[in-house]
PDB file of C-alpha atoms in Angstrom:
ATOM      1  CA  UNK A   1      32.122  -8.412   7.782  1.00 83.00           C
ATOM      2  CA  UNK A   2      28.771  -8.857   9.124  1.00 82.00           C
ATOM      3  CA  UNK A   3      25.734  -8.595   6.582  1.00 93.00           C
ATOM      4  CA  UNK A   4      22.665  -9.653   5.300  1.00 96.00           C
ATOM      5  CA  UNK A   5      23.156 -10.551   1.743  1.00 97.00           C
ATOM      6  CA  UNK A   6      20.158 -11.532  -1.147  1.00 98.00           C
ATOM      7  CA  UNK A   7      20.619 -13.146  -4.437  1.00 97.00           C
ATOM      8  CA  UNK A   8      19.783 -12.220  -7.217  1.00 97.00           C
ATOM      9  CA  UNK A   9      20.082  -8.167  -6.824  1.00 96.00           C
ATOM     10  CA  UNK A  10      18.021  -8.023  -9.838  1.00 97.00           C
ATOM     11  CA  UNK A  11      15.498 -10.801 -11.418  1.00 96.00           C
ATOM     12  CA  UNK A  12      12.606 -10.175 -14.501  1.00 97.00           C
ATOM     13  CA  UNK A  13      10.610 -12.861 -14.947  1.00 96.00           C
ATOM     14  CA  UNK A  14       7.309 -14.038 -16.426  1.00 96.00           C
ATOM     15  CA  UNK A  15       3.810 -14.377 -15.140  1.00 97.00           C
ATOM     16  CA  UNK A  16       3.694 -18.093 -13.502  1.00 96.00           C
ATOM     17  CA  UNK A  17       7.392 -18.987 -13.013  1.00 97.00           C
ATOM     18  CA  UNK A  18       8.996 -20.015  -9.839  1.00 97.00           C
ATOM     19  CA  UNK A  19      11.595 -18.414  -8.454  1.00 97.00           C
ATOM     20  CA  UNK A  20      13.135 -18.256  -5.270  1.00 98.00           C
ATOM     21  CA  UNK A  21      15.177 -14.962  -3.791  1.00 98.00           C
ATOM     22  CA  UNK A  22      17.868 -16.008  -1.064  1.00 98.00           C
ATOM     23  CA  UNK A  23      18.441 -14.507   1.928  1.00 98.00           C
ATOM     24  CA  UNK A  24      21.569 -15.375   4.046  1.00 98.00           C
ATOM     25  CA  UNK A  25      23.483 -13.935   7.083  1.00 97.00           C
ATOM     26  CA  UNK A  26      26.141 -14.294   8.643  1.00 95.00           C
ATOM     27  CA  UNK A  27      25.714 -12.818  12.189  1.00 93.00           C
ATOM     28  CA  UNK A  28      24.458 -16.000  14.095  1.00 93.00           C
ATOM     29  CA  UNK A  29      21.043 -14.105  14.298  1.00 93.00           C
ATOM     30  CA  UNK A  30      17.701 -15.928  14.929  1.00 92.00           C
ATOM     31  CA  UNK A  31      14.828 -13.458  13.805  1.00 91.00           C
ATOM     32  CA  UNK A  32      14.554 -13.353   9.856  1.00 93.00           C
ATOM     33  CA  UNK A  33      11.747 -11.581   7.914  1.00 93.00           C
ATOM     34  CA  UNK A  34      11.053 -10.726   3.968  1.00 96.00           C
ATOM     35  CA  UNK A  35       9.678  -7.465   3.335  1.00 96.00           C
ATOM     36  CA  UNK A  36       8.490  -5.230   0.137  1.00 97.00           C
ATOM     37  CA  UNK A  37       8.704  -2.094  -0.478  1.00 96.00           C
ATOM     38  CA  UNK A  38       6.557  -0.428  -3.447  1.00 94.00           C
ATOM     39  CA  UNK A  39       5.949   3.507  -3.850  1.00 90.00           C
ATOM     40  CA  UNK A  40       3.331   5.185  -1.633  1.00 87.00           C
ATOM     41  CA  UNK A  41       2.987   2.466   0.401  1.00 90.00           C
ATOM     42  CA  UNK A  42       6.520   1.658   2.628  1.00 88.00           C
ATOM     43  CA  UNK A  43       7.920  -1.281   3.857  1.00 92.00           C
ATOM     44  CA  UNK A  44       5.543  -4.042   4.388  1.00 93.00           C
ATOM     45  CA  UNK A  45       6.189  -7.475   5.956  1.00 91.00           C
ATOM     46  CA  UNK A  46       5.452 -10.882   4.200  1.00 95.00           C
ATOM     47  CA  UNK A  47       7.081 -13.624   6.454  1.00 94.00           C
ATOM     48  CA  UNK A  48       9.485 -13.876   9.415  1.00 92.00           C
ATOM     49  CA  UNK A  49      11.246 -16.487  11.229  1.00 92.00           C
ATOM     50  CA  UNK A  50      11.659 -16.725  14.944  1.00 89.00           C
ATOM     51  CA  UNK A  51      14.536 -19.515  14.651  1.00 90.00           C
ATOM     52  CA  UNK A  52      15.025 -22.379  12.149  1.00 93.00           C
ATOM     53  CA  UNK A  53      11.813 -24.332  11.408  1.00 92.00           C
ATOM     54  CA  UNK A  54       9.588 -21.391  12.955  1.00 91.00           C
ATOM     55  CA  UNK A  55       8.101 -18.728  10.392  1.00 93.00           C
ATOM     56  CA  UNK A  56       4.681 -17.055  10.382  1.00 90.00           C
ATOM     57  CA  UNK A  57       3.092 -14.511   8.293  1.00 91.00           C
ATOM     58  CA  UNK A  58       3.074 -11.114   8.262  1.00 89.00           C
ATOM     59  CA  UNK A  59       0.927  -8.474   7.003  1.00 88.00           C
ATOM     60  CA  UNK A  60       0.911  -9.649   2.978  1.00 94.00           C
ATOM     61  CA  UNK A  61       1.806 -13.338   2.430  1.00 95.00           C
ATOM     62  CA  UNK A  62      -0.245 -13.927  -0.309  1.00 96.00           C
ATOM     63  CA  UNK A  63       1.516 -15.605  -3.404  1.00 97.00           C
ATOM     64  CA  UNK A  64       4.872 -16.205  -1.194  1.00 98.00           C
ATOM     65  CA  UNK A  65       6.332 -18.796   0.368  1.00 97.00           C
ATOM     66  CA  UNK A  66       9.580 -19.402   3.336  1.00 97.00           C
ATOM     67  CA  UNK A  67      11.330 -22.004   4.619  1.00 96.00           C
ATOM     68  CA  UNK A  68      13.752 -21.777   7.168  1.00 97.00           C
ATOM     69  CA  UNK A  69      16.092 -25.008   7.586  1.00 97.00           C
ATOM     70  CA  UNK A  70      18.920 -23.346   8.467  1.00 96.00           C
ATOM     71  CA  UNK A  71      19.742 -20.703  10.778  1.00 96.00           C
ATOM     72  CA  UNK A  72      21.835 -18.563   8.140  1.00 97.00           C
ATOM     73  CA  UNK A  73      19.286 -18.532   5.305  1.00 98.00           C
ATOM     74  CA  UNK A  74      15.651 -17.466   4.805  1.00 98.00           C
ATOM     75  CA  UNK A  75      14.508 -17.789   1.495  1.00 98.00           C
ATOM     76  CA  UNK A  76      11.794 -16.483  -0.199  1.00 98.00           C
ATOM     77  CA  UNK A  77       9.922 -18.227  -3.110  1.00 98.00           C
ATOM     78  CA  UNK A  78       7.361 -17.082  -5.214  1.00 97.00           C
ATOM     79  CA  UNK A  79       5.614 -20.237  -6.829  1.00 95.00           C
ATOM     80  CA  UNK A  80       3.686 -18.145  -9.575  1.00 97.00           C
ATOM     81  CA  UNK A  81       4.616 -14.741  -9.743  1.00 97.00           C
ATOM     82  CA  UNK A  82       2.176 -12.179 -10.878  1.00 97.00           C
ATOM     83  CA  UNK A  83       3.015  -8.957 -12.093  1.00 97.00           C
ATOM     84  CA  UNK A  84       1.406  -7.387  -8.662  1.00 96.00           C
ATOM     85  CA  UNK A  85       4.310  -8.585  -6.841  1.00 98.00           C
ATOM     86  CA  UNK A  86       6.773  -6.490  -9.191  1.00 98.00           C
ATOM     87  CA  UNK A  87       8.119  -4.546  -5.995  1.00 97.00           C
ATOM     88  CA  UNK A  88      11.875  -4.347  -4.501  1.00 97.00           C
ATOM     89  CA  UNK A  89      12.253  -6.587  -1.520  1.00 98.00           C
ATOM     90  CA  UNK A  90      14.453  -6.717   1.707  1.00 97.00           C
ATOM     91  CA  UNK A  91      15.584  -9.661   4.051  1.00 97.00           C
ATOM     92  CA  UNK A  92      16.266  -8.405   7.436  1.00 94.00           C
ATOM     93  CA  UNK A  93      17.441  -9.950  10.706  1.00 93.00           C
ATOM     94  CA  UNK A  94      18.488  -9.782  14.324  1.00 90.00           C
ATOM     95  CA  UNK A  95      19.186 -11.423  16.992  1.00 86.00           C
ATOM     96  CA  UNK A  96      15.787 -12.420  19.060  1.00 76.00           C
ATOM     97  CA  UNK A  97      14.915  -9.869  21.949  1.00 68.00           C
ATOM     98  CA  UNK A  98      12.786  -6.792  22.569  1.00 58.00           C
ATOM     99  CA  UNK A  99      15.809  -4.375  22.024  1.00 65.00           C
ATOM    100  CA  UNK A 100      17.355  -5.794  19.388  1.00 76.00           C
ATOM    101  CA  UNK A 101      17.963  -4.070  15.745  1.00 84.00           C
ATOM    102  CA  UNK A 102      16.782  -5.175  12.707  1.00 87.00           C
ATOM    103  CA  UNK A 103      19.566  -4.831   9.485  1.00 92.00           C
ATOM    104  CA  UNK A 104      18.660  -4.915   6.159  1.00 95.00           C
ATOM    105  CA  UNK A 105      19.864  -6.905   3.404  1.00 96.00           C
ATOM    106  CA  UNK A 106      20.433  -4.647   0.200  1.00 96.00           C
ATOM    107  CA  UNK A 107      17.626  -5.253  -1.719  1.00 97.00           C
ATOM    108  CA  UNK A 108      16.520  -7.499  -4.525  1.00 97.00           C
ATOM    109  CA  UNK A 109      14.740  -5.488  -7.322  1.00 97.00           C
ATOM    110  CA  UNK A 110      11.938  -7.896  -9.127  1.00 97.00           C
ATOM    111  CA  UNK A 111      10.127  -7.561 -12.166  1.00 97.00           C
ATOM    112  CA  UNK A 112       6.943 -10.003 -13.297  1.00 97.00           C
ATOM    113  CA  UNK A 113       5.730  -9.136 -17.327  1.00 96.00           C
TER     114      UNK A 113
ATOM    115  CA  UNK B   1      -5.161   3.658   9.995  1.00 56.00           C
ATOM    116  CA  UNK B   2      -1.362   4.708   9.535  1.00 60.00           C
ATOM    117  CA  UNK B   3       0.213   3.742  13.278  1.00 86.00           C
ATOM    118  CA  UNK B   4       3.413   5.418  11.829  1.00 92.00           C
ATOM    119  CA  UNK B   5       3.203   9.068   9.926  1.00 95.00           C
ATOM    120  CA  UNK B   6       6.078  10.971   9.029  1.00 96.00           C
ATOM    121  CA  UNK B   7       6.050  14.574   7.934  1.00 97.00           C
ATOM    122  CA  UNK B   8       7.135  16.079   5.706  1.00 97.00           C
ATOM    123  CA  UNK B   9       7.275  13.533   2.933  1.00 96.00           C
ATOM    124  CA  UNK B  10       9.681  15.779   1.182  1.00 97.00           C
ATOM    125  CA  UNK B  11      12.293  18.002   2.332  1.00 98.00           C
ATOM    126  CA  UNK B  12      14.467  20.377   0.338  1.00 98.00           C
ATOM    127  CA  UNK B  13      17.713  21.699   2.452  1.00 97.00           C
ATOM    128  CA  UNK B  14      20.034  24.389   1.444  1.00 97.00           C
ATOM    129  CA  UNK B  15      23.807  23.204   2.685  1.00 97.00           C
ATOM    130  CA  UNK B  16      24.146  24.681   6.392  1.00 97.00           C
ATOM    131  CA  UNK B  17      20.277  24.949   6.723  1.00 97.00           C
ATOM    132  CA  UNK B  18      19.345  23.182   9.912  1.00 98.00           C
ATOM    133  CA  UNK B  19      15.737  21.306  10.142  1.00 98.00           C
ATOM    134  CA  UNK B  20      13.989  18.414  11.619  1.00 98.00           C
ATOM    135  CA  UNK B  21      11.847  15.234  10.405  1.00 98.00           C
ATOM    136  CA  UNK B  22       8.767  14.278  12.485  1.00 98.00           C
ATOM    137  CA  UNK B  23       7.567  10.822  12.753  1.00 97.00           C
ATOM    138  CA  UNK B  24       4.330   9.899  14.848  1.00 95.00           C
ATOM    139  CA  UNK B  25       2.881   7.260  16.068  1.00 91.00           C
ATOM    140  CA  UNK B  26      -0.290   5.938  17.289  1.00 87.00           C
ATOM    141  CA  UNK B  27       0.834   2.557  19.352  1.00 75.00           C
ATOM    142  CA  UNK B  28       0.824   2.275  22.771  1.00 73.00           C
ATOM    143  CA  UNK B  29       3.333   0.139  24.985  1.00 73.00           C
ATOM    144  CA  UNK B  30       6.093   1.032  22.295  1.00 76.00           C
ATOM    145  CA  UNK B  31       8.670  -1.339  21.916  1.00 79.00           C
ATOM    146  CA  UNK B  32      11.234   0.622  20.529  1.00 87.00           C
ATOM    147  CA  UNK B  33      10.995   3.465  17.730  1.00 92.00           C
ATOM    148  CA  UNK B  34      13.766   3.448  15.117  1.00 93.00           C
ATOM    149  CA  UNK B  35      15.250   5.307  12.792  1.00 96.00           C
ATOM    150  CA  UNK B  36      17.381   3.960   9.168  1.00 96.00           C
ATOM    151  CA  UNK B  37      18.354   5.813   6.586  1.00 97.00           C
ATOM    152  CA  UNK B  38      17.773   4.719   3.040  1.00 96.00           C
ATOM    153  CA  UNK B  39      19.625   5.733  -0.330  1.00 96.00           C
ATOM    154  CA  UNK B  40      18.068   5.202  -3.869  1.00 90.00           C
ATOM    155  CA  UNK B  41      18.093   1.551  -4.596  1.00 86.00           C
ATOM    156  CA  UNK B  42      19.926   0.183  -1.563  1.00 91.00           C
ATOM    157  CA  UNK B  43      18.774  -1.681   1.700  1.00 94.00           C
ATOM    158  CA  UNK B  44      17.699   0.534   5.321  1.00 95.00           C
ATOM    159  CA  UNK B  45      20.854   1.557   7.013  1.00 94.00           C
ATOM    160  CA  UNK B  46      20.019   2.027  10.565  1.00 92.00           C
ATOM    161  CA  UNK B  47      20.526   4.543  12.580  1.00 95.00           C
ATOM    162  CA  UNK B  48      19.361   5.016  16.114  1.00 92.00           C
ATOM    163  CA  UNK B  49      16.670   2.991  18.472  1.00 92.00           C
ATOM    164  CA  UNK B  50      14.716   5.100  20.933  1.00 93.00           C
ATOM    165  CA  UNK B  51      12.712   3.197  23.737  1.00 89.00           C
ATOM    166  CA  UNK B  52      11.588   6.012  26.117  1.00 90.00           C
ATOM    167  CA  UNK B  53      10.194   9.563  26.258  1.00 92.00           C
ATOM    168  CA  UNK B  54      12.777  11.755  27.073  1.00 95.00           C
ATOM    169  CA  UNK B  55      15.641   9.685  25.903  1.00 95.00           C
ATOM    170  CA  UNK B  56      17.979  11.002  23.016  1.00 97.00           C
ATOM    171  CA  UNK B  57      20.581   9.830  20.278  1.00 96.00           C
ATOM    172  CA  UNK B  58      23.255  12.213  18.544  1.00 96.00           C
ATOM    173  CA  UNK B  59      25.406  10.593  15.548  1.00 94.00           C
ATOM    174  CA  UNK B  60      27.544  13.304  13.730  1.00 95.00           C
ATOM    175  CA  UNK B  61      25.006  15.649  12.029  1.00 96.00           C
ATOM    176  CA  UNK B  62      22.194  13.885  13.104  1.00 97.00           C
ATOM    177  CA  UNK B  63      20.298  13.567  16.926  1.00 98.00           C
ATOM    178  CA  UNK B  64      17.163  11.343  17.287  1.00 98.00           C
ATOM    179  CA  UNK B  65      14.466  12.351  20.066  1.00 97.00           C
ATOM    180  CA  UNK B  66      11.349  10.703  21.297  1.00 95.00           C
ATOM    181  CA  UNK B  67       8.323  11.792  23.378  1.00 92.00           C
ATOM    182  CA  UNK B  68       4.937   9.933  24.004  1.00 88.00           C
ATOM    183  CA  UNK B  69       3.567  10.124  21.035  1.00 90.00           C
ATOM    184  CA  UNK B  70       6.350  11.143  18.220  1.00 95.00           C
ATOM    185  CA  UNK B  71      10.105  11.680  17.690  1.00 97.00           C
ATOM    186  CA  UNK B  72      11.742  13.904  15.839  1.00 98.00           C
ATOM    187  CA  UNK B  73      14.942  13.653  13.906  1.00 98.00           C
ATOM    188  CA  UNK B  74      17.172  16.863  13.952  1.00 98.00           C
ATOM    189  CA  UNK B  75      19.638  17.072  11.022  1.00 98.00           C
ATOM    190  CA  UNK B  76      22.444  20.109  12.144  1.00 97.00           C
ATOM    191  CA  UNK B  77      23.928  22.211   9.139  1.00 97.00           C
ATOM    192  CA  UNK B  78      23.573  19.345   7.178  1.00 97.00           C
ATOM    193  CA  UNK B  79      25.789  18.391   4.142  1.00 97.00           C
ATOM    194  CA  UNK B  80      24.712  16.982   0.394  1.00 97.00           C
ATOM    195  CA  UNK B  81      25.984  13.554   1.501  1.00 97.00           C
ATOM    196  CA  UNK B  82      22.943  13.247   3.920  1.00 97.00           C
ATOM    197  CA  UNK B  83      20.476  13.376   1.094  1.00 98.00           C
ATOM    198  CA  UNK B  84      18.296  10.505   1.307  1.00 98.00           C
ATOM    199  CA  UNK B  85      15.241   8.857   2.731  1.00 97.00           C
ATOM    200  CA  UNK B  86      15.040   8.622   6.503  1.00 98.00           C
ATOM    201  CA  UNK B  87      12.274   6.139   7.556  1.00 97.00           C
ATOM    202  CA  UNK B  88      11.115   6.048  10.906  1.00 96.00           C
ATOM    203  CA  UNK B  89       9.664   2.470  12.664  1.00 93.00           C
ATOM    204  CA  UNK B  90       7.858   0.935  15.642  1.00 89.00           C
ATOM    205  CA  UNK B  91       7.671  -2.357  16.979  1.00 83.00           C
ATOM    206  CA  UNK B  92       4.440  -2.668  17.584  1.00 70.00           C
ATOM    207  CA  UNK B  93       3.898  -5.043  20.718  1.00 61.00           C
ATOM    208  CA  UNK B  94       1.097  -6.849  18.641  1.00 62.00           C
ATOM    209  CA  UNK B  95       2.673  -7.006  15.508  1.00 55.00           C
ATOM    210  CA  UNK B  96       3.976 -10.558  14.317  1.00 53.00           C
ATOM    211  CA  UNK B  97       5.875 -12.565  16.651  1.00 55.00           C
ATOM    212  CA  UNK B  98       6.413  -9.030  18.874  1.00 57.00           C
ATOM    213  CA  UNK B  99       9.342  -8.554  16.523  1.00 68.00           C
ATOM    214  CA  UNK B 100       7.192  -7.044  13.550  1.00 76.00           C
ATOM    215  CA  UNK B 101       8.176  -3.232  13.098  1.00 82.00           C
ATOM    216  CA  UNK B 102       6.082  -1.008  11.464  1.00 87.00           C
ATOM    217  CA  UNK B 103       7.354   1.205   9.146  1.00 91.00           C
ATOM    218  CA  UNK B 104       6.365   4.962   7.789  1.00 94.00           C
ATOM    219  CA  UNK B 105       6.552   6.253   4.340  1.00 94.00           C
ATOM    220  CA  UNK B 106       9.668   7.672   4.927  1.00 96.00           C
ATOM    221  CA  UNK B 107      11.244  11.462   4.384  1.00 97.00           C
ATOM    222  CA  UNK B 108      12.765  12.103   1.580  1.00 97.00           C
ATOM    223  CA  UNK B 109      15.748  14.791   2.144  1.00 98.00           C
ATOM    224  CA  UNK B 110      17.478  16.536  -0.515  1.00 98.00           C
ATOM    225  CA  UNK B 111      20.388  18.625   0.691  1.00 98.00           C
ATOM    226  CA  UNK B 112      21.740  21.519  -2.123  1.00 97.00           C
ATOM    227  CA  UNK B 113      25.065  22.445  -2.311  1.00 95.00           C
TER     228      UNK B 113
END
């Protein structure tokens, strides 16, 4: 079955320790990107990839980190989470063209005390 | 300023009751305009990708139209299993890597039995 899937579906941590959300896919696709989604405010972007060892930022990247090594996965890492970047977050990819769809991972829900 | 609106934010449907969703936009050279669906707690489930005005999209209860500067999502006698949040995107031809897409706040539909 093709999907995006994200690990862990749910994570509370503390203020100041690393973690890292993975992101993997199995539709041979080379566009990744890392969203969050918080109340009022909609789906922003914080990183995508264009293909493995290519990412850029989006519109918030501050306090988050990618790498992409490997076409598949995307992860996202957080190197001292705040309690501002409690928020549920989405991988998405596609394959890379002008027409082609984004699809959504189902969500990891994070919480920083 | 919002390049995406959507209107209403909240929608309350008797079963049957026929309506539409309006999303707007403010980019020009549109790269696509898309609609997903979104249920509480789970990733965007997408639905339809509109790339000129004029052209439409029909899946079951639902048909997706676009014009210069807005489509509109038509939901026919709809059913309580379409309740959810329908969010409406762009790809913005200067977003990020021309693969960014811009999202709205989404509509939130609630469809009474």
């Amino acid at each position: 079955e093709a999907q995006v899937t994200q690990n862990p579906r749910y994570l509370i941590t503390v203020t100041g320790k690393k973690l890292t959300v993975t992101c993997s896919q199995n539709m041979n696709h080379e566009y990744m990107s890392w969203y969050r989604q918080d109340p009022g405010l909609g789906l922003r972007q914080i990183y995508y990839s264009m293909n493995v060892e290519v990412t850029d930022k989006g519109d918030v990247p501050e306090g988050y980190k990618v790498s992409r090594k490997e076409k598949r996965n995307f992860p996202l890492i957080l190197e001292s989470p705040s309690p501002n970047q409690t928020s549920l977050y989405f991988c998405a990819s596609s394959f890379q063209g002008a027409r082609e769809t984004q699809y959504f991972g189902p969500g990891t829900r994070l919480l920083v005390l | 300023e919002d390049q995406v609106t959507q209107s209403p934010e909240a929608l309350r449907l008797q079963e049957g009751e026929s309506s539409s969703l309006n999303c707007s936009y403010t980019v020009s050279g549109l790269r696509g305009l898309f609609w997903y669906r979104q249920d509480p707690g789970k990733g965007p489930e997408f639905l339809f990708t509109l790339y000129s005005a004029g052209e439409e999209k029909e899946k079951e209860r639902l048909k997706a139209t676009l014009t210069k500067k807005e489509s509109f999502l038509h939901i026919t006698a709809p059913k309580p299993e379409d309740s959810a949040t329908y969010l409406c995107a762009v790809r913005d031809p200067s977003g990020a890597g021309s693969y960014q897409l811009t999202f709205g706040k989404g509509t939130k539909l609630s469809v009474i039995p």
